[in-house]
Short mmCIF file of C-alpha atoms and ligand atoms in Angstrom, two decimals:
data_model
loop_
_atom_site.label_atom_id
_atom_site.label_comp_id
_atom_site.label_asym_id
_atom_site.label_seq_id
_atom_site.Cartn_x
_atom_site.Cartn_y
_atom_site.Cartn_z
CA MET A 884 46.09 -40.88 27.31
CA LEU A 885 44.73 -40.97 23.71
CA LYS A 886 44.20 -37.78 22.25
CA GLY A 887 40.58 -36.09 23.18
CA TYR A 888 40.12 -38.94 25.72
CA PHE A 889 40.34 -38.60 29.32
CA GLY A 890 40.91 -42.25 30.68
CA ASP A 891 38.08 -43.98 28.67
CA PHE A 892 35.85 -41.16 28.30
CA GLY A 893 35.43 -38.20 25.90
CA GLY A 894 36.37 -38.81 22.02
CA GLN A 895 34.64 -37.39 19.11
CA PHE A 896 31.62 -39.53 18.33
CA VAL A 897 30.26 -37.32 15.50
CA PRO A 898 28.88 -37.61 11.73
CA GLU A 899 31.78 -37.29 9.26
CA LEU A 900 30.52 -33.69 8.26
CA LEU A 901 31.71 -32.46 11.71
CA ILE A 902 35.10 -33.60 11.42
CA PRO A 903 36.74 -30.64 9.53
CA PRO A 904 35.23 -27.82 11.62
CA LEU A 905 36.48 -29.95 15.03
CA GLN A 906 39.68 -30.37 13.53
CA GLU A 907 40.09 -26.80 12.36
CA LEU A 908 39.02 -25.98 15.77
CA GLU A 909 41.25 -28.10 17.15
CA ALA A 910 44.32 -26.38 15.47
CA ALA A 911 43.07 -23.05 16.47
CA MET A 912 43.16 -23.89 19.95
CA GLU A 913 46.57 -25.34 19.98
CA ARG A 914 48.11 -22.31 18.24
CA PHE A 915 46.10 -19.58 20.30
CA LEU A 916 45.66 -20.78 23.79
CA SER A 917 49.55 -20.59 24.16
CA ASP A 918 49.99 -17.30 21.99
CA THR A 919 51.15 -14.32 23.97
CA ASP A 920 48.78 -11.85 22.15
CA PHE A 921 45.85 -14.08 22.48
CA LYS A 922 46.27 -14.75 26.13
CA ARG A 923 47.18 -10.83 26.82
CA GLU A 924 43.86 -10.05 25.14
CA LEU A 925 41.75 -12.35 27.33
CA ASN A 926 43.55 -11.55 30.35
CA HIS A 927 42.67 -8.03 29.59
CA LEU A 928 38.99 -8.65 29.28
CA PHE A 929 38.89 -10.91 32.35
CA ALA A 930 40.28 -8.13 34.54
CA ASN A 931 38.65 -4.96 32.96
CA TYR A 932 34.90 -6.65 31.36
CA VAL A 933 34.58 -9.74 33.68
CA GLY A 934 36.00 -8.33 36.98
CA ARG A 935 38.69 -11.09 37.47
CA PRO A 936 40.09 -11.86 39.99
CA THR A 937 36.69 -12.59 41.83
CA PRO A 938 37.19 -12.37 45.61
CA LEU A 939 37.73 -15.50 47.70
CA TYR A 940 35.60 -14.55 50.54
CA TYR A 941 35.66 -16.09 54.21
CA CYS A 942 32.30 -16.53 55.65
CA PRO A 943 32.41 -15.63 59.37
CA ASN A 944 29.08 -15.88 60.44
CA LEU A 945 28.42 -19.44 58.63
CA SER A 946 32.03 -20.61 59.71
CA LYS A 947 30.83 -19.81 63.39
CA ASP A 948 27.57 -21.98 62.92
CA LEU A 949 29.33 -25.14 60.91
CA GLY A 950 32.42 -25.13 63.36
CA PHE A 951 34.77 -25.23 60.17
CA LYS A 952 36.29 -22.44 58.00
CA LEU A 953 34.14 -22.01 54.95
CA TRP A 954 35.47 -19.97 52.10
CA LEU A 955 33.41 -18.78 48.74
CA LYS A 956 34.68 -18.56 45.41
CA ARG A 957 32.76 -15.35 44.19
CA GLU A 958 31.89 -16.13 40.33
CA ASP A 959 28.31 -14.72 41.43
CA LEU A 960 30.19 -10.85 40.96
CA THR A 961 31.16 -11.53 37.47
CA HIS A 962 29.73 -9.29 34.85
CA THR A 963 26.30 -11.10 33.92
CA GLY A 964 26.52 -12.85 37.56
CA ALA A 965 27.85 -16.29 36.66
CA HIS A 966 31.20 -18.23 35.71
CA LYS A 967 29.81 -18.74 31.99
CA ILE A 968 31.00 -15.39 30.75
CA ASN A 969 34.61 -16.79 31.14
CA ASN A 970 34.03 -19.62 28.65
CA THR A 971 31.89 -17.85 26.23
CA LEU A 972 34.46 -14.68 26.31
CA GLY A 973 37.35 -17.14 25.68
CA GLN A 974 35.40 -19.03 22.51
CA ALA A 975 34.29 -15.58 21.21
CA LEU A 976 38.00 -14.36 21.29
CA LEU A 977 39.02 -17.28 19.96
CA THR A 978 36.39 -17.00 16.95
CA LYS A 979 37.88 -13.50 16.08
CA TYR A 980 41.64 -14.86 16.09
CA MET A 981 40.30 -17.54 13.81
CA GLY A 982 38.93 -14.96 11.47
CA LYS A 983 35.44 -16.27 11.74
CA SER A 984 32.72 -13.17 12.02
CA LYS A 985 29.74 -15.30 13.55
CA ILE A 986 29.25 -17.16 16.66
CA ILE A 987 26.25 -19.49 17.21
CA ALA A 988 25.19 -21.41 20.65
CA GLU A 989 22.11 -23.15 21.91
CA THR A 990 20.66 -22.57 24.94
CA GLY A 991 17.80 -24.26 27.36
CA ALA A 992 16.80 -22.01 30.37
CA GLY A 993 18.66 -19.04 28.21
CA GLN A 994 21.80 -18.47 30.32
CA HIS A 995 24.42 -19.83 28.31
CA GLY A 996 22.51 -17.91 25.22
CA VAL A 997 22.73 -14.54 27.20
CA ALA A 998 26.37 -15.07 28.05
CA THR A 999 27.46 -15.93 24.39
CA ALA A 1000 25.30 -12.85 23.10
CA THR A 1001 27.25 -10.69 25.66
CA ALA A 1002 30.58 -11.88 24.55
CA ALA A 1003 29.48 -11.58 20.97
CA ALA A 1004 27.94 -7.80 21.33
CA MET A 1005 31.42 -7.07 22.89
CA LEU A 1006 33.58 -8.41 20.43
CA GLY A 1007 31.74 -7.32 17.40
CA LEU A 1008 30.54 -10.88 16.38
CA GLU A 1009 27.14 -11.49 14.59
CA CYS A 1010 25.41 -13.95 17.12
CA LEU A 1011 22.70 -16.49 16.42
CA VAL A 1012 20.96 -18.58 19.39
CA PHE A 1013 19.16 -21.70 18.78
CA MET A 1014 16.70 -22.28 21.69
CA GLY A 1015 13.51 -24.83 21.52
CA ALA A 1016 10.17 -23.15 20.83
CA LEU A 1017 9.06 -24.31 24.15
CA ASP A 1018 11.76 -22.79 25.95
CA VAL A 1019 11.46 -19.49 23.97
CA GLN A 1020 8.02 -19.21 25.69
CA ARG A 1021 9.08 -20.23 28.95
CA GLN A 1022 12.15 -17.68 29.09
CA ALA A 1023 10.45 -14.82 27.46
CA LEU A 1024 12.65 -12.50 29.50
CA ASN A 1025 15.97 -14.00 28.48
CA VAL A 1026 14.95 -14.07 24.99
CA LYS A 1027 14.66 -10.32 25.35
CA ARG A 1028 18.00 -10.24 27.06
CA MET A 1029 19.60 -11.76 24.13
CA GLU A 1030 17.94 -9.61 21.33
CA LEU A 1031 18.79 -6.36 23.53
CA LEU A 1032 22.54 -7.56 23.27
CA GLY A 1033 22.05 -7.89 19.55
CA ALA A 1034 21.76 -11.65 19.23
CA LYS A 1035 19.01 -13.29 17.04
CA VAL A 1036 16.96 -15.87 18.80
CA VAL A 1037 16.11 -18.92 16.55
CA PRO A 1038 12.97 -20.87 17.67
CA VAL A 1039 13.41 -24.51 17.04
CA GLU A 1040 10.21 -26.21 16.19
CA SER A 1041 11.16 -29.97 15.72
CA GLY A 1042 11.02 -32.75 18.18
CA THR A 1043 10.23 -31.74 21.73
CA LYS A 1044 11.13 -28.37 21.14
CA THR A 1045 13.54 -28.11 23.81
CA LEU A 1046 17.16 -28.11 24.62
CA LYS A 1047 18.04 -31.43 22.52
CA ASP A 1048 16.41 -30.03 19.51
CA ALA A 1049 18.14 -26.81 19.83
CA ILE A 1050 21.40 -28.44 19.85
CA ASN A 1051 20.85 -30.55 16.80
CA ALA A 1052 19.42 -27.41 15.01
CA ALA A 1053 22.93 -25.71 15.84
CA LEU A 1054 24.95 -28.75 14.57
CA ARG A 1055 23.26 -28.76 11.55
CA TYR A 1056 23.61 -25.07 10.98
CA TRP A 1057 27.32 -25.33 11.74
CA ILE A 1058 28.01 -27.97 9.34
CA SER A 1059 26.46 -25.60 6.85
CA HIS A 1060 27.89 -22.50 7.77
CA GLN A 1061 31.70 -23.87 8.83
CA GLU A 1062 33.46 -21.19 6.98
CA ASP A 1063 32.48 -18.04 9.01
CA THR A 1064 30.77 -19.62 12.07
CA HIS A 1065 31.95 -21.01 15.60
CA TYR A 1066 29.90 -23.16 17.52
CA CYS A 1067 30.03 -22.04 21.09
CA ILE A 1068 29.21 -24.96 23.72
CA GLY A 1069 28.41 -23.83 26.92
CA SER A 1070 30.19 -26.52 29.06
CA VAL A 1071 32.97 -29.30 29.39
CA VAL A 1072 30.68 -31.40 27.09
CA GLY A 1073 30.36 -32.52 23.73
CA PRO A 1074 33.38 -33.69 21.32
CA HIS A 1075 36.80 -33.22 21.67
CA PRO A 1076 38.43 -30.57 21.47
CA PHE A 1077 35.08 -28.92 23.66
CA PRO A 1078 35.75 -30.35 27.19
CA TYR A 1079 39.41 -29.53 27.04
CA MET A 1080 38.94 -26.13 25.55
CA VAL A 1081 36.36 -25.08 28.17
CA ARG A 1082 38.00 -26.42 30.96
CA GLU A 1083 40.98 -24.30 29.98
CA PHE A 1084 39.18 -21.13 29.98
CA GLN A 1085 37.36 -22.00 33.39
CA ALA A 1086 40.44 -23.14 35.26
CA VAL A 1087 41.06 -19.63 35.81
CA ILE A 1088 38.44 -19.97 38.68
CA GLY A 1089 40.65 -22.80 40.36
CA LYS A 1090 43.99 -20.89 39.68
CA GLU A 1091 42.78 -17.59 41.40
CA ALA A 1092 41.30 -19.49 44.31
CA LYS A 1093 44.38 -21.53 44.76
CA GLU A 1094 46.56 -18.40 45.23
CA GLN A 1095 43.93 -16.77 46.91
CA ILE A 1096 43.58 -19.35 50.16
CA ILE A 1097 47.27 -19.55 50.38
CA GLU A 1098 47.90 -15.69 50.61
CA GLN A 1099 44.90 -15.48 53.25
CA SER A 1100 45.52 -18.72 55.08
CA GLY A 1101 48.90 -19.66 54.25
CA ARG A 1102 48.04 -23.23 53.10
CA LEU A 1103 45.52 -25.30 50.73
CA PRO A 1104 41.93 -25.91 51.34
CA ASP A 1105 41.12 -29.51 52.80
CA LYS A 1106 38.06 -29.52 50.31
CA VAL A 1107 36.68 -28.09 47.28
CA VAL A 1108 33.18 -28.41 46.33
CA ALA A 1109 31.03 -27.29 43.39
CA CYS A 1110 27.75 -27.80 41.70
CA VAL A 1111 27.82 -30.31 38.76
CA GLY A 1112 25.41 -29.56 35.64
CA GLY A 1113 27.47 -30.13 32.34
CA GLY A 1114 30.49 -29.71 34.68
CA SER A 1115 32.29 -26.42 33.66
CA ASN A 1116 32.40 -24.56 37.18
CA ALA A 1117 33.40 -27.85 38.87
CA MET A 1118 36.22 -28.65 36.53
CA GLY A 1119 37.26 -24.96 36.39
CA ILE A 1120 37.89 -25.05 40.04
CA PHE A 1121 38.90 -28.56 40.48
CA PHE A 1122 41.58 -28.81 37.88
CA PRO A 1123 44.15 -26.57 39.56
CA PHE A 1124 44.13 -28.83 42.39
CA PHE A 1125 44.34 -32.11 40.54
CA GLU A 1126 47.90 -32.63 41.37
CA ASP A 1127 47.37 -31.71 45.12
CA LYS A 1128 46.31 -34.96 46.43
CA GLU A 1129 45.51 -33.67 49.96
CA VAL A 1130 42.69 -31.53 48.41
CA GLU A 1131 39.64 -33.47 48.41
CA LEU A 1132 37.44 -32.56 45.14
CA ILE A 1133 33.50 -32.99 45.48
CA GLY A 1134 31.03 -32.57 42.99
CA VAL A 1135 27.46 -32.07 43.75
CA GLU A 1136 24.81 -33.51 41.58
CA ALA A 1137 21.22 -32.35 41.57
CA GLY A 1138 18.76 -35.17 42.81
CA GLY A 1139 15.38 -33.28 41.87
CA SER A 1140 12.32 -33.86 44.11
CA GLY A 1141 14.02 -36.98 45.45
CA LYS A 1142 10.63 -38.90 45.06
CA PRO A 1143 10.93 -42.48 43.84
CA GLY A 1144 10.00 -42.53 40.13
CA ASP A 1145 10.55 -38.58 39.70
CA TYR A 1146 13.29 -37.36 37.28
CA HIS A 1147 16.59 -35.97 38.65
CA SER A 1148 19.93 -34.93 37.25
CA ALA A 1149 22.35 -37.15 39.12
CA THR A 1150 24.21 -38.37 36.04
CA LEU A 1151 27.44 -39.44 37.98
CA ASN A 1152 25.67 -41.19 40.79
CA LYS A 1153 22.98 -42.79 38.74
CA GLY A 1154 24.02 -42.87 35.14
CA LEU A 1155 25.76 -45.56 32.91
CA PRO A 1156 28.30 -44.71 30.12
CA GLY A 1157 27.18 -44.30 26.94
CA VAL A 1158 27.59 -41.65 24.16
CA LEU A 1159 25.54 -38.31 23.97
CA HIS A 1160 26.35 -35.25 22.16
CA GLY A 1161 29.44 -36.49 20.70
CA THR A 1162 31.30 -37.81 23.64
CA LYS A 1163 31.51 -41.13 25.64
CA THR A 1164 30.53 -40.19 29.28
CA ASN A 1165 28.12 -41.19 31.92
CA LEU A 1166 24.25 -40.68 30.96
CA LEU A 1167 20.93 -40.82 32.43
CA GLN A 1168 19.37 -43.73 30.21
CA THR A 1169 17.16 -46.73 30.44
CA LYS A 1170 18.75 -49.98 30.18
CA ASP A 1171 18.12 -50.19 26.40
CA GLY A 1172 20.05 -46.95 25.94
CA GLN A 1173 17.22 -44.58 25.79
CA ILE A 1174 18.40 -40.99 27.37
CA LEU A 1175 16.02 -40.10 30.17
CA PRO A 1176 14.73 -36.59 30.73
CA SER A 1177 16.49 -34.79 33.43
CA HIS A 1178 14.92 -32.61 36.12
CA SER A 1179 16.13 -30.27 38.72
CA ILE A 1180 14.91 -26.98 40.68
CA ALA A 1181 17.87 -25.32 39.29
CA PRO A 1182 17.68 -24.64 35.53
CA GLY A 1183 21.57 -24.85 34.78
CA LEU A 1184 22.01 -28.47 36.28
CA ASP A 1185 19.12 -29.84 33.98
CA TYR A 1186 21.00 -31.60 31.74
CA PRO A 1187 21.30 -35.74 31.21
CA GLY A 1188 24.88 -35.98 30.55
CA VAL A 1189 28.17 -34.72 32.25
CA GLY A 1190 31.80 -33.95 31.19
CA PRO A 1191 33.84 -36.76 30.36
CA GLU A 1192 36.52 -35.67 32.56
CA HIS A 1193 34.24 -35.86 35.55
CA THR A 1194 33.57 -39.35 34.75
CA TYR A 1195 37.18 -39.88 34.25
CA PHE A 1196 37.85 -38.13 37.98
CA GLN A 1197 35.21 -40.33 39.51
CA SER A 1198 36.76 -43.49 37.66
CA ILE A 1199 40.29 -43.01 39.34
CA GLY A 1200 38.65 -42.00 42.64
CA ARG A 1201 40.22 -38.27 42.42
CA ALA A 1202 36.87 -36.64 42.82
CA LYS A 1203 33.59 -37.82 44.44
CA TYR A 1204 30.13 -36.94 43.51
CA GLU A 1205 27.50 -36.48 45.96
CA VAL A 1206 23.50 -35.85 45.69
CA VAL A 1207 21.41 -32.93 46.85
CA TYR A 1208 17.92 -32.86 46.67
CA ASP A 1209 15.80 -29.61 45.41
CA LYS A 1210 14.49 -28.99 49.17
CA GLU A 1211 17.85 -29.01 50.44
CA ALA A 1212 19.03 -26.49 47.83
CA LEU A 1213 16.41 -24.04 48.45
CA GLU A 1214 17.31 -24.27 52.44
CA ALA A 1215 21.16 -23.29 51.54
CA PHE A 1216 19.62 -20.54 49.30
CA TYR A 1217 17.72 -19.11 52.32
CA THR A 1218 20.57 -19.86 54.59
CA LEU A 1219 23.47 -17.90 52.50
CA SER A 1220 20.96 -15.02 51.77
CA ALA A 1221 20.02 -14.50 55.71
CA LYS A 1222 23.46 -15.14 57.18
CA GLU A 1223 26.08 -13.77 54.82
CA GLY A 1224 23.83 -11.49 52.45
CA ILE A 1225 24.52 -13.12 49.70
CA ILE A 1226 21.79 -14.48 47.27
CA PRO A 1227 23.18 -17.78 45.72
CA ALA A 1228 22.10 -19.06 42.46
CA LEU A 1229 19.98 -22.15 42.92
CA GLU A 1230 22.72 -24.43 41.00
CA SER A 1231 25.22 -23.12 43.50
CA SER A 1232 23.09 -23.66 46.22
CA HIS A 1233 23.34 -27.46 45.83
CA ALA A 1234 27.32 -27.12 46.56
CA LEU A 1235 26.35 -25.24 49.40
CA ALA A 1236 23.81 -27.56 50.90
CA TYR A 1237 26.01 -30.72 50.64
CA VAL A 1238 28.48 -28.35 53.03
CA LEU A 1239 25.94 -27.36 55.15
CA LYS A 1240 25.37 -31.10 55.97
CA LEU A 1241 29.08 -31.10 57.38
CA LYS A 1242 28.13 -29.11 60.36
CA GLY A 1243 29.68 -30.16 63.44
CA LYS A 1244 31.29 -33.11 61.54
CA LEU A 1245 34.90 -31.37 60.91
CA SER A 1246 37.42 -29.91 62.87
CA ASN A 1247 37.62 -26.44 63.45
CA GLN A 1248 40.86 -25.92 61.44
CA THR A 1249 39.39 -27.74 58.29
CA GLN A 1250 39.12 -25.31 55.31
CA VAL A 1251 36.44 -25.71 52.74
CA ILE A 1252 35.78 -23.79 49.50
CA VAL A 1253 32.34 -23.49 47.77
CA ASN A 1254 32.49 -22.52 44.01
CA LEU A 1255 29.84 -19.85 44.22
CA SER A 1256 28.99 -20.21 40.35
CA GLY A 1257 26.54 -17.74 40.21
CA ARG A 1258 24.00 -15.16 41.96
CA GLY A 1259 20.67 -15.65 42.73
CA ASP A 1260 18.70 -13.04 41.41
CA LYS A 1261 17.79 -14.85 38.21
CA ASP A 1262 16.03 -17.54 40.42
CA LEU A 1263 13.48 -15.58 42.67
CA ASP A 1264 10.37 -16.53 40.77
CA ILE A 1265 11.53 -20.35 41.03
CA VAL A 1266 11.95 -19.72 44.68
CA PHE A 1267 8.95 -17.95 45.64
CA GLY A 1268 6.85 -20.14 43.31
CA SER A 1269 7.89 -23.17 45.06
CA ASP A 1270 5.92 -24.96 47.57
CA PHE A 1271 8.68 -24.84 49.89
CA VAL A 1272 8.05 -23.05 53.22
CA GLN A 1273 11.27 -21.60 55.28
CA ARG A 1274 11.35 -22.98 58.68
C1 PLP B 1474 24.92 -22.90 33.71
C2 PLP B 1474 25.30 -22.97 35.40
C3 PLP B 1474 25.83 -23.99 36.27
C4 PLP B 1474 26.02 -25.40 35.44
O1 PLP B 1474 26.86 -25.66 34.55
P1 PLP B 1474 28.09 -26.54 34.57
O2 PLP B 1474 28.49 -26.39 33.32
O3 PLP B 1474 28.12 -27.48 35.27
O4 PLP B 1474 28.95 -25.37 35.72
C5 PLP B 1474 26.18 -23.93 37.41
N1 PLP B 1474 25.88 -22.60 38.10
C6 PLP B 1474 25.21 -21.58 37.20
C7 PLP B 1474 25.18 -20.35 37.99
C8 PLP B 1474 24.96 -21.69 36.01
O5 PLP B 1474 24.40 -20.64 35.23
#
């Protein structure tokens, strides 16, 4: 495979000025990701700061209802309440090992910004978070959170004042401050080496899950299911099972309202190959290549692209990608809360909703792991503000 590519996907489609910091990052990654001191320090932080390993929880009540064995990988129990911290802490530590003092990030709903600000505070790095001016207004509480953590939030007034303008502003800043600044991308997206590096930091999820299910049940799972926005929690749990061909890998995308003409975020089901944010992958776009807006009730799934490695997994048939609609995700949100006493993030609720639809269709020996990427406390306003009525 060509360097920086996953099959036909990935690569480095960036302006000339971005090549030097990307090359520097690639060299640092190659040097430090296998370095004993770096690994020891990161593992120490994972154990004592993040709270790893997270449990693999067997759902006694739902398993009985569904007729098969349901397990949850509890990323919702990490510090800050979602898997994003695995990546931001990894990149923040790498920033220090590179001898840089500042970390920047872009954020839409604010979750990646908060996770970056957290890691920066802990490791003593200066932190700037670029955020569309409209998002700054809409996500006032997350802005306060980031400021509390010592980060500076920079409102971006250009364009549509949302995520894509924040990404452009962060890239411009990185180009002019590359000597002392690292750009922390929040998912397995963007130009090489980001998709590879972020997957390496998130693969701790799948490594743990594999050991835990073998220890608790004596064998591998039959299916591993995760929601896909950019694709980092999914790739993190999928990758360690890649060689285990008997384990089916299923990514779940957000179908939005499901109404004809409404926007959605089902990039792998409804997108076409193209280039976005420096990488070749599947995108939501018109026939003329205009990027379409995405939409989902789950803020973290609202992205018009997807990590190139997922497009590759789909192209070789190693993983399949399904669609779940807002209403189904909300039902799953209520179900898990009531049946197991766990309030899931709306993103994770998409993965769960797909699995709930398998009720009665699998043997009672079938084992399914759902990656519970985050906790749902952050989503209560959305849930209670929606017109969905619980049945
Ligand atoms: C951000 C987020 C996601 C989506 O991001 P991926 O890169 O696709 O994992 C999923 N779940 C939660 C809880 C998130 O915060």
